[in-house]
Structures are given as structure tokens and as C-alpha cells.
Coordinates of C-alpha atoms and ligand atoms in Angstrom, one line a residue:
X1 CA 136.9 86.3 64.0
X2 CA 137.5 83.7 66.2
X3 CA 139.5 81.6 63.8
X4 CA 141.0 78.2 65.5
X5 CA 144.2 77.6 64.6
X6 CA 145.8 74.0 65.0
X7 CA 148.8 75.7 65.2
X8 CA 148.4 78.1 67.9
X9 CA 151.1 76.9 70.5
X10 CA 149.5 78.3 73.2
X11 CA 145.9 77.8 74.6
X12 CA 143.2 80.1 73.2
X13 CA 142.5 83.7 75.3
X14 CA 140.5 86.3 74.3
X15 CA 141.5 89.8 72.8
X16 CA 139.8 92.8 72.2
X17 CA 141.5 95.9 70.9
X18 CA 139.7 99.1 70.7
X19 CA 140.9 101.5 68.5
X20 CA 140.4 105.4 68.9
X21 CA 141.4 108.2 66.6
X22 CA 143.5 108.2 63.6
X23 CA 144.1 105.2 61.1
X24 CA 147.2 104.8 62.5
X25 CA 146.0 103.6 65.4
X26 CA 144.0 101.3 63.4
X27 CA 147.4 99.7 62.2
X28 CA 149.0 99.8 66.0
X29 CA 145.7 97.9 66.8
X30 CA 145.7 95.2 64.0
X31 CA 149.7 94.7 64.5
X32 CA 149.2 94.7 68.3
X33 CA 146.8 91.2 67.6
X34 CA 149.8 90.1 65.0
X35 CA 152.2 90.4 68.0
X36 CA 150.1 88.7 70.6
X37 CA 148.7 85.3 68.1
X38 CA 151.7 83.4 69.3
X39 CA 150.8 83.8 72.8
X40 CA 147.7 82.0 71.9
X41 CA 144.9 85.9 72.1
X42 CA 142.7 85.6 69.4
X43 CA 140.2 88.4 68.7
X44 CA 136.9 88.7 70.1
X45 CA 133.7 90.8 69.2
X46 CA 132.7 91.8 72.9
X47 CA 134.8 93.3 75.5
X48 CA 133.3 91.4 78.1
X49 CA 134.2 87.9 76.6
X50 CA 138.3 88.7 76.9
X51 CA 141.0 88.0 78.5
X52 CA 142.7 90.9 77.5
X53 CA 141.3 94.4 76.9
X54 CA 143.4 96.7 74.7
X55 CA 142.1 100.4 74.6
X56 CA 144.6 102.5 71.8
X57 CA 143.7 105.9 73.2
X58 CA 144.2 108.9 70.8
X59 CA 145.1 112.9 72.2
X60 CA 144.5 115.1 69.9
X61 CA 141.6 116.5 71.3
X62 CA 140.0 116.7 74.9
X63 CA 137.5 115.0 73.9
X64 CA 138.9 112.2 72.5
X65 CA 140.7 111.8 75.9
X66 CA 138.4 112.0 78.3
X67 CA 136.6 109.1 76.4
X68 CA 139.6 107.3 77.5
X69 CA 138.6 107.1 81.2
X70 CA 134.7 106.5 80.5
X71 CA 135.8 103.4 78.4
X72 CA 138.2 102.4 81.6
X73 CA 135.0 102.9 84.2
X74 CA 132.9 100.5 81.5
X75 CA 135.5 98.2 81.1
X76 CA 135.9 98.1 85.0
X77 CA 132.3 96.9 85.3
X78 CA 133.1 93.8 82.8
X79 CA 136.1 92.8 84.7
X80 CA 134.7 93.1 88.2
X81 CA 131.6 91.1 87.2
X82 CA 134.3 87.9 86.0
X83 CA 135.9 88.7 89.4
X84 CA 139.0 90.5 88.4
X85 CA 139.6 87.9 85.6
X86 CA 140.5 90.4 83.0
X87 CA 143.5 92.4 82.1
X88 CA 143.0 96.0 80.9
X89 CA 145.8 97.9 78.9
X90 CA 146.0 101.0 78.1
X91 CA 148.0 101.9 74.9
X92 CA 148.3 105.0 72.4
X93 CA 148.5 108.8 72.5
X94 CA 147.1 109.2 76.1
X95 CA 148.9 106.4 77.4
X96 CA 152.5 108.3 76.4
X97 CA 151.3 111.6 77.5
X98 CA 149.6 110.4 80.8
X99 CA 150.6 107.1 81.8
X100 CA 151.5 107.6 85.1
X101 CA 148.0 109.5 86.0
X102 CA 146.2 106.7 84.2
X103 CA 147.7 104.4 86.7
X104 CA 147.1 106.6 89.5
X105 CA 143.6 108.0 88.7
X106 CA 142.3 104.3 87.6
X107 CA 144.1 101.5 89.6
X108 CA 141.9 98.9 87.6
X109 CA 144.4 99.3 84.5
X110 CA 147.1 96.5 84.6
X111 CA 149.5 98.0 82.1
X112 CA 150.0 101.2 80.1
X113 CA 152.2 101.0 76.6
X114 CA 153.4 104.1 74.3
X115 CA 152.7 103.7 70.7
X116 CA 156.4 103.2 69.9
X117 CA 156.8 100.2 72.5
X118 CA 153.9 97.9 71.6
X119 CA 156.1 95.2 70.5
X120 CA 156.9 94.8 74.4
X121 CA 153.6 93.6 74.9
X122 CA 153.9 90.0 75.7
X123 CA 156.6 91.1 78.2
X124 CA 154.1 93.6 79.6
X125 CA 151.8 90.9 80.0
X126 CA 153.4 88.7 82.0
X127 CA 154.8 91.2 84.5
X128 CA 151.3 92.7 85.2
X129 CA 150.1 88.9 85.5
X130 CA 152.8 88.5 88.4
X131 CA 151.1 91.8 89.4
X132 CA 154.5 92.6 91.4
X133 CA 154.3 96.5 90.5
X134 CA 153.4 99.5 88.4
X135 CA 153.9 98.3 84.3
X136 CA 154.6 101.1 82.2
X137 CA 156.1 101.4 79.1
X138 CA 156.6 104.5 77.3
X139 CA 160.1 104.1 75.7
X140 CA 160.4 105.6 72.4
X141 CA 162.1 103.6 69.3
X142 CA 160.3 103.5 66.6
X143 CA 163.2 101.7 64.7
X144 CA 163.1 98.8 67.4
X145 CA 160.0 98.7 67.1
X146 CA 159.3 98.0 63.6
X147 CA 162.1 95.7 63.6
X148 CA 159.9 93.6 66.3
X149 CA 156.7 93.4 64.2
X150 CA 155.8 90.1 63.0
X151 CA 156.2 89.9 58.8
X152 CA 153.0 87.8 59.1
X153 CA 149.7 90.0 59.4
X154 CA 146.4 87.9 60.7
X155 CA 143.3 89.7 59.4
X156 CA 143.9 91.9 56.5
X157 CA 141.0 91.8 54.6
X158 CA 140.9 93.3 50.8
X159 CA 142.0 97.0 52.0
X160 CA 145.1 97.2 54.6
X161 CA 147.1 99.8 56.2
X162 CA 150.8 99.7 56.2
X163 CA 152.4 102.6 58.4
X164 CA 155.8 103.6 56.4
X165 CA 156.1 107.0 58.7
X166 CA 156.1 107.9 62.1
X167 CA 156.0 111.0 64.2
X168 CA 156.3 114.8 63.4
X169 CA 158.6 117.6 63.1
X170 CA 156.4 120.2 62.0
X171 CA 155.3 121.1 65.6
X172 CA 152.2 123.4 64.5
X173 CA 151.4 125.1 67.7
X174 CA 148.4 123.5 68.5
X175 CA 149.3 119.9 68.1
X176 CA 150.5 117.2 70.4
X177 CA 151.7 114.3 67.8
X178 CA 155.0 115.8 68.1
X179 CA 155.3 115.0 71.8
X180 CA 153.1 111.8 71.6
X181 CA 154.6 110.2 68.5
X182 CA 158.1 111.6 68.5
X183 CA 160.3 112.4 66.0
X184 CA 159.6 112.0 61.8
X185 CA 161.0 108.3 60.9
X186 CA 160.6 106.6 57.9
X187 CA 160.5 102.7 57.8
X188 CA 163.4 101.4 55.1
X189 CA 162.3 101.0 51.8
X190 CA 163.0 97.0 51.7
X191 CA 161.1 96.7 54.9
X192 CA 158.2 98.3 53.4
X193 CA 158.2 96.5 50.4
X194 CA 158.5 93.0 52.1
X195 CA 155.3 94.1 54.1
X196 CA 153.4 95.1 51.3
X197 CA 154.3 91.7 49.1
X198 CA 153.1 89.9 52.1
X199 CA 149.7 91.9 52.3
X200 CA 149.1 91.3 48.5
X201 CA 150.0 87.5 49.0
X202 CA 147.4 87.7 51.9
X203 CA 144.6 88.7 49.3
X204 CA 144.9 92.5 49.8
X205 CA 144.2 94.6 46.6
X206 CA 144.3 98.5 48.6
X207 CA 147.0 99.4 50.4
X208 CA 146.6 102.5 52.0
X209 CA 150.1 103.9 53.4
X210 CA 149.9 105.7 56.8
X211 CA 152.5 108.3 57.9
X212 CA 151.7 111.3 60.2
X213 CA 153.3 113.1 57.9
X214 CA 153.6 110.5 55.0
X215 CA 155.0 112.6 52.1
X216 CA 157.9 113.1 54.4
X217 CA 158.4 109.4 53.9
X218 CA 162.2 109.2 53.1
X219 CA 162.9 105.4 52.3
X220 CA 165.3 105.5 55.7
X221 CA 168.2 106.9 54.0
X222 CA 167.1 110.7 54.6
X223 CA 167.9 112.0 50.8
X224 CA 164.1 111.4 49.9
X225 CA 166.2 109.2 46.8
X226 CA 163.2 106.8 47.8
X227 CA 160.4 109.0 48.5
X228 CA 156.8 108.3 48.6
X229 CA 156.5 108.6 44.9
X230 CA 159.0 105.9 44.5
X231 CA 157.4 103.9 47.2
X232 CA 154.4 103.9 45.3
X233 CA 155.3 103.1 42.1
X234 CA 157.3 100.0 43.1
X235 CA 154.0 98.8 44.8
X236 CA 151.8 99.4 42.0
X237 CA 154.0 96.5 40.5
X238 CA 152.9 94.1 42.9
X239 CA 150.6 91.9 40.8
X240 CA 147.6 91.8 43.4
X241 CA 147.5 95.4 44.3
X242 CA 144.7 97.2 42.2
X243 CA 145.0 100.5 44.5
X244 CA 146.9 102.5 46.5
X245 CA 146.8 105.5 48.9
X246 CA 148.1 107.6 51.2
X247 CA 147.6 109.8 54.7
X248 CA 147.9 112.2 55.8
X249 CA 150.6 114.5 53.7
X250 CA 151.7 118.1 54.8
X251 CA 151.7 121.0 52.2
X252 CA 155.3 121.8 52.5
X253 CA 156.5 118.0 52.2
X254 CA 155.0 117.6 48.3
X255 CA 157.9 116.8 45.7
X256 CA 157.4 117.0 42.1
X257 CA 157.5 113.0 42.0
X258 CA 154.8 112.1 43.9
X259 CA 152.9 114.9 41.9
X260 CA 154.1 113.3 38.8
X261 CA 152.9 109.7 40.1
X262 CA 149.2 110.9 40.4
X263 CA 149.3 111.1 36.4
X264 CA 151.5 107.9 35.7
X265 CA 150.2 105.5 38.4
X266 CA 147.3 103.8 37.5
X267 CA 147.0 102.1 40.6
X268 CA 147.3 105.5 42.3
X269 CA 143.7 106.4 43.5
X270 CA 142.6 110.2 42.0
X271 CA 142.1 111.4 46.1
X272 CA 144.2 113.4 48.3
X273 CA 144.0 114.2 51.7
X274 CA 145.9 117.8 52.4
X275 CA 144.9 119.7 55.6
X276 CA 145.2 123.1 55.3
X277 CA 143.7 123.8 58.5
X278 CA 142.7 127.5 58.2
X279 CA 142.5 129.7 54.8
X280 CA 143.9 132.8 57.0
X281 CA 147.7 133.6 56.5
X282 CA 147.8 135.3 59.8
X283 CA 146.3 132.2 61.7
X284 CA 148.5 130.0 59.2
X285 CA 151.1 131.6 60.8
X286 CA 150.4 131.4 64.6
X287 CA 149.6 127.7 63.9
X288 CA 153.6 127.3 62.6
X289 CA 151.9 126.0 59.6
X290 CA 154.8 127.5 57.3
X291 CA 152.5 127.2 54.1
X292 CA 150.6 129.7 52.9
X293 CA 146.7 129.6 51.5
X294 CA 148.3 130.7 48.3
X295 CA 150.9 128.0 48.4
X296 CA 148.5 125.8 49.4
X297 CA 145.8 126.7 46.5
X298 CA 148.8 126.3 44.1
X299 CA 150.0 122.8 45.2
X300 CA 146.3 121.5 44.2
X301 CA 146.8 123.1 41.1
X302 CA 149.6 120.9 40.0
X303 CA 147.6 117.7 41.0
X304 CA 144.9 119.1 39.0
X305 CA 147.1 119.5 36.0
X306 CA 148.2 115.7 36.2
X307 CA 145.5 114.6 37.4
X308 CA 142.2 116.4 36.2
X309 CA 139.5 114.5 38.0
X310 CA 141.3 114.2 41.5
X311 CA 139.4 114.8 44.7
X312 CA 140.6 116.8 47.3
X313 CA 139.7 116.2 51.1
X314 CA 141.3 118.7 54.3
X315 CA 141.0 118.9 57.8
X316 CA 139.9 122.3 59.1
X317 CA 140.0 123.8 63.1
X318 CA 138.1 127.0 63.5
X319 CA 138.5 129.2 66.6
X320 CA 142.1 129.0 66.5
X321 CA 143.4 131.9 69.6
X322 CA 142.9 135.1 67.6
X323 CA 141.0 133.9 65.0
X324 CA 139.0 136.7 63.8
X325 CA 135.6 137.0 62.2
X326 CA 137.7 138.1 59.1
X327 CA 140.2 135.4 59.5
X328 CA 137.4 132.7 59.4
X329 CA 135.8 134.5 56.4
X330 CA 138.9 133.5 54.6
X331 CA 138.8 129.8 55.2
X332 CA 135.4 130.0 53.8
X333 CA 136.7 131.4 50.9
X334 CA 139.3 129.2 50.4
X335 CA 136.9 125.9 51.1
X336 CA 134.3 127.9 48.3
X337 CA 137.6 128.0 45.8
X338 CA 139.1 124.2 46.2
X339 CA 135.3 122.5 46.6
X340 CA 136.2 119.5 48.5
X341 CA 134.8 116.3 48.1
X342 CA 134.9 115.0 51.9
X343 CA 136.8 117.1 55.0
X344 CA 137.3 116.6 58.4
X345 CA 136.6 120.0 60.6
X346 CA 137.3 120.4 64.4
X347 CA 136.7 123.2 66.9
X348 CA 140.2 124.2 68.3
X349 CA 140.9 122.1 71.7
X350 CA 143.5 123.5 74.1
X351 CA 146.1 120.5 74.5
X352 CA 148.2 120.8 77.5
X353 CA 152.0 121.4 76.6
X354 CA 151.4 123.0 73.2
X355 CA 152.5 126.2 72.3
X356 CA 148.8 127.6 71.6
X357 CA 147.5 126.4 74.8
X358 CA 149.2 129.4 75.9
X359 CA 148.2 131.8 73.6
X360 CA 146.1 134.6 74.2
X361 CA 142.8 135.8 73.1
X362 CA 141.6 132.2 73.3
X363 CA 138.3 132.0 71.1
X364 CA 135.0 131.7 73.4
X365 CA 133.1 128.6 72.8
X366 CA 129.8 130.0 71.2
X367 CA 132.0 131.7 68.6
X368 CA 133.7 128.2 68.1
X369 CA 130.2 126.5 67.6
X370 CA 129.1 129.0 65.5
X371 CA 131.9 128.6 62.9
X372 CA 132.2 125.2 62.8
X373 CA 128.2 125.0 62.3
X374 CA 128.5 127.3 59.4
X375 CA 131.9 125.5 57.7
X376 CA 130.2 122.1 58.4
X377 CA 127.3 123.2 56.4
X378 CA 129.1 124.3 53.3
X379 CA 131.6 121.4 53.4
X380 CA 128.6 118.9 53.4
X381 CA 126.7 120.7 50.9
X382 CA 129.8 120.1 48.8
X383 CA 130.0 116.9 49.8
X384 CA 126.2 116.4 48.6
X385 CA 127.2 118.1 45.2
X386 CA 129.9 115.9 44.3
X387 CA 128.5 112.7 45.3
X388 CA 125.3 114.1 43.1
X389 CA 127.5 114.7 40.3
X390 CA 128.7 111.0 40.3
X391 CA 124.5 110.1 39.4
X392 CA 124.3 108.3 35.7
X393 CA 128.1 108.1 35.8
X394 CA 130.2 104.7 35.8
X395 CA 132.3 104.0 38.5
X396 CA 134.9 101.0 39.2
X397 CA 134.1 100.2 43.1
X398 CA 136.4 97.5 45.6
X399 CA 133.8 95.4 47.1
X400 CA 134.8 95.0 50.4
X401 CA 132.2 94.0 53.0
X402 CA 128.4 92.8 52.6
X403 CA 126.5 95.8 53.4
X404 CA 123.9 96.2 56.3
X405 CA 121.3 95.7 54.0
X406 CA 120.2 91.9 52.3
X407 CA 121.4 92.0 48.6
X408 CA 123.4 94.4 49.3
X409 CA 127.3 94.8 49.1
X410 CA 129.6 97.8 50.4
X411 CA 132.8 99.3 49.1
X412 CA 134.2 102.6 47.9
X413 CA 135.0 104.6 44.6
X414 CA 138.4 105.4 43.6
X415 CA 137.3 109.1 44.8
X416 CA 137.2 107.1 48.5
X417 CA 132.9 107.3 48.4
X418 CA 131.3 105.3 50.6
X419 CA 129.1 102.8 47.8
X420 CA 126.5 100.5 48.3
X421 CA 125.7 98.3 45.5
X422 CA 123.1 95.8 45.1
X423 CA 124.2 92.5 44.8
X424 CA 125.4 89.4 46.8
X425 CA 128.3 88.4 48.7
X426 CA 130.1 86.8 45.7
X427 CA 131.0 90.5 45.0
X428 CA 133.0 90.8 48.2
X429 CA 136.5 91.0 47.5
X430 CA 136.2 92.0 43.7
X431 CA 136.3 95.5 42.1
X432 CA 133.6 95.8 40.2
X433 CA 132.0 98.7 37.7
X434 CA 128.9 99.9 38.6
X435 CA 126.5 102.6 37.6
X436 CA 125.5 105.3 40.0
X437 CA 122.0 105.5 40.3
X438 CA 121.8 107.6 43.4
X439 CA 123.5 109.8 45.5
X440 CA 123.3 111.1 49.2
X441 CA 125.4 113.4 51.6
X442 CA 127.5 110.5 52.8
X443 CA 127.1 107.8 50.3
X444 CA 126.3 106.9 46.7
X445 CA 124.4 103.9 45.4
X446 CA 124.2 101.9 42.3
X447 CA 124.0 99.0 40.3
X448 CA 126.8 96.3 38.6
X449 CA 127.5 96.2 35.1
X450 CA 130.4 94.2 34.8
X451 CA 133.2 92.5 37.3
X452 CA 136.8 93.6 36.4
X453 CA 140.4 92.2 38.4
X454 CA 139.9 89.3 40.2
X455 CA 136.9 87.8 39.3
Ligands
5AD501 N1 142.8 121.2 68.3 C1 141.4 120.6 67.0 N2 141.9 120.0 66.4 C2 142.6 119.5 66.3 N3 143.6 118.6 65.3 C3 144.7 118.7 65.8 N4 144.7 119.2 66.9 C4 144.2 119.9 67.2 C5 143.4 120.8 68.7 N5 144.5 121.0 69.4 C6 142.9 118.3 64.2 C7 143.8 119.0 63.0 C8 144.7 117.7 62.5 C9 143.6 116.3 63.0 C10 144.5 115.4 62.5 O1 143.3 116.9 63.8 O2 143.1 119.4 62.0 O3 144.8 117.6 60.8
SF4_502 FE1 150.0 117.8 64.2 FE2 151.5 119.9 62.3 FE3 152.5 117.2 62.9 FE4 150.1 116.8 61.5 S1 152.1 118.3 60.9 S2 150.9 115.6 62.9 S3 148.8 118.8 62.9 S4 152.0 118.8 64.1

């Protein structure tokens, strides 16, 4: 992690970036490392060894937000133990939503920077070092930010995130994202391709295209001539790139070209994360989702037609205001009908400033608990069955890491299953064919039977 770089223009300083929440934040955290590298900052494994600690926060649910303050408290102790010789920055969506409050509530925080302003970090750090007043930047200019990001990426590994779209215009009534991340914005097609090429040159084999509504991607020209399907087709032509994924999509933004790409582009993995949130049309309407359970199921069918083995994932919210037992049953029925390979499910969390937080008939916590328990049991059963159905089959695994145990490596199947494979470190960075010998609820295990690309 702490590569000494002889070209480093400044003395080495320790940087610790802690990411919370979505993959978008993981990407942003990586880009902060890239931005700070020319200033001599190098990632360190532990926060106490850092000169600068960045908490890249998530505001999506109340629990995620609460975590920030307890984490600030923990880091403060480390800062105090070093006689204050550490800078603490709060970034991400909590910074955007509650920046001024953070500075008031936690004076140990040196600077606050929103998700569209982190390219200003070098300047903000300099200002914070001068200790001449509050350092808070929650300006909103995604174009400016992406233009300022260096093309060179530091630690990209074999599977990398690439942000292509940011923000959201959908305004689901429960969600803070349109307020914290701003309006939908697509990065220009050629800029994204340049970044993809740079990743491929760095040895990356899998690219995960990211966006809050990634399938609303329009190439930056607003006519969707260069939509996500076109982008995927271009990226698939890059020699080193063997796998492409994208997340997260909205059911209303699915277009024919993207669906067709699943049948035509070999590198596009047979997996789709398409959140539905609820199986009840009444709840979907109150959520302002602008689709019905039926139209969602029809969309999935279109994918099955072009890619029969495709695995589906989703997000669910239980206990949305006004959700009756009957509404919840409809969610359970939808899950039964789709048969998901994996899913994320949450209790509705009341977020200040969102329309749903002011709705009547908020659901009692114990009812939410019971519904979540029931839904998660069904989703876990489906995931376990999906994994078990792999036993005895061959599958290809992109090995990205050493396993926890000696003689074992870790990677992902085309269906995004976590896979543990018997074998040594020499398999890392390769796509290997394995025979699946066992399955659990969360992962599968297998034996290598051949090495494929990049061997
Ligand atoms: N309460 C619970 N879950 C939420 N999500 C977004 N906002 C809320 C909220 N207020 C969930 C949705 C979304 C995922 C990223 O987080 O399921 O798809
Ligand atoms: Fe939030 Fe809905 Fe936008 Fe997704 S589509 S980010 S859930 S408002």
C-alpha cells in the first residue's frame, strides 16, 4: 500500500480514506488518493499513522449518518494522542447535507468537502493548515470536478470502478440523493473512454461502470446517441478488458440498445442489479417510482430473452409510510416470481427534507423489523439456492485477491458470486475456469481446471 515513489515531488505524508455507503463513494475515495498523490500523500493501513484522515460519508439512511459522528469521536482520540498533529476531513453526502452542523458539533474536524467539490482538496488542506477560520466547500459542479480529476489512477487492481454518471432527477420520495448529489449529469463519452483506456493500460481486466442512475447515461450530449449500451460496446473493444458491469440502474431508463448489448457483448456479465423497492403499485406510486410491479417484471423478461442465464439483484425498502400487510405480501410475491441471486433490503428510514418523511401513517418499528426479517429470510433462501445450483458446473472466475486462508484465492463469478478457489497467489489477476464443488449462502467454492485470459 505504501509504495515509495522516487518521483514523488513532496515528502511522504500518510493518508487514510475511509469510505462508507455506495460504490460511488469507493470511486470518489480512490480519486481523492489520486488527487492528493502529487502533494506527497500516500495511503496508510491505519488511521493512527495518517497525517490526513478523510471520512467519505453516506447520508442514505439514519444509521449511516450516525456512524459518522461516532467515527469522528474515535479518530479525535487518535488525533489528541498525537498532540493534534493530524488533519480530519469529512467528505461525501453527510458533508453535503450537514456540513455546517458537523463543524459546530465536532470542532476537531478541520475541513468539510462535498461530493462535487473534492477536487478542491489540495487548496482546502492548505487553508485548513493556516487555521484561519472555517473550511467548508459544498459547491456543486460535477463538470468542473471530473475535468479536474487526473487521468492517472494510483491503485486500480484488476477490477476497477469508473464513474460515468452522477446525480439523480428521479426524486423518489424517500431518497436524499437528488439533494446530496445534485442533478443527473453524464460525463462526456470520449473522457470516459480515455479513463477506461488508462485503466486497461494499468492492468485492469474488469470495469464497473458507476452512476446513481447509470442507465440514464447519455454520453454528455443529451440525445442518448451515446447511451450506456454504446459505451459498453466501445469499452469491450479495449484489448485488456475482459469483463464489464454497471450499477445502479433505474427501471424507467432501460433502453433497447442496453438490453440488446446483454445478448451481444461477451464481456458484459450476465448480472443485473435493478432495484424495484416494492412489489405494491400503491407503494411504488407513493414512492414516486414511476413504474409498476408489472412493468418491472416485463423489463426483466426482456433481459431473460436475450440472456437466459442472467442473474437479477434488487434493492427493497420495507415499512414505507402507508405500507399495509397486503402491500408487503405483494413484495414477497414479486420476490418469489423473480427469484433473485442476491439483494439488498432495508427498513424505511425517515430522511429530513424528503417528501416521505412528512407522510402520514409512518410504520411502527416492530412492524418494519418483522417485515424485514421475513423478506431477508426469503432473499437469503433464494441466494443459497442460486449458489447451490452452481455445484457441479464449471464457471469462470476473475481472481482479484489472495484468500483469507493459505492455499486459497478469492474472486467473482460472472454472476457476481463470491468464489473461493484452491490455489496460490500466482492465480491473482487471471481468469480461471473452475469446477464448483460447494456452496454456502454467501459464496461458492471450487477447484481450478484451467487458466484462461491473461495466463
Ligand atoms: N430508507 C431506506 N432505504 C433507503 N434507500 C434509499 N433511501 C432510503 C431510505 N430513506 C435504499 C434504496 C436504494 C438504496 C441505495 O438505498 O433501496 O435503492
Ligand atoms: Fe434515490 Fe430514486 Fe434517485 Fe435511486 S432513483 S438515487 S432511489 S431518488
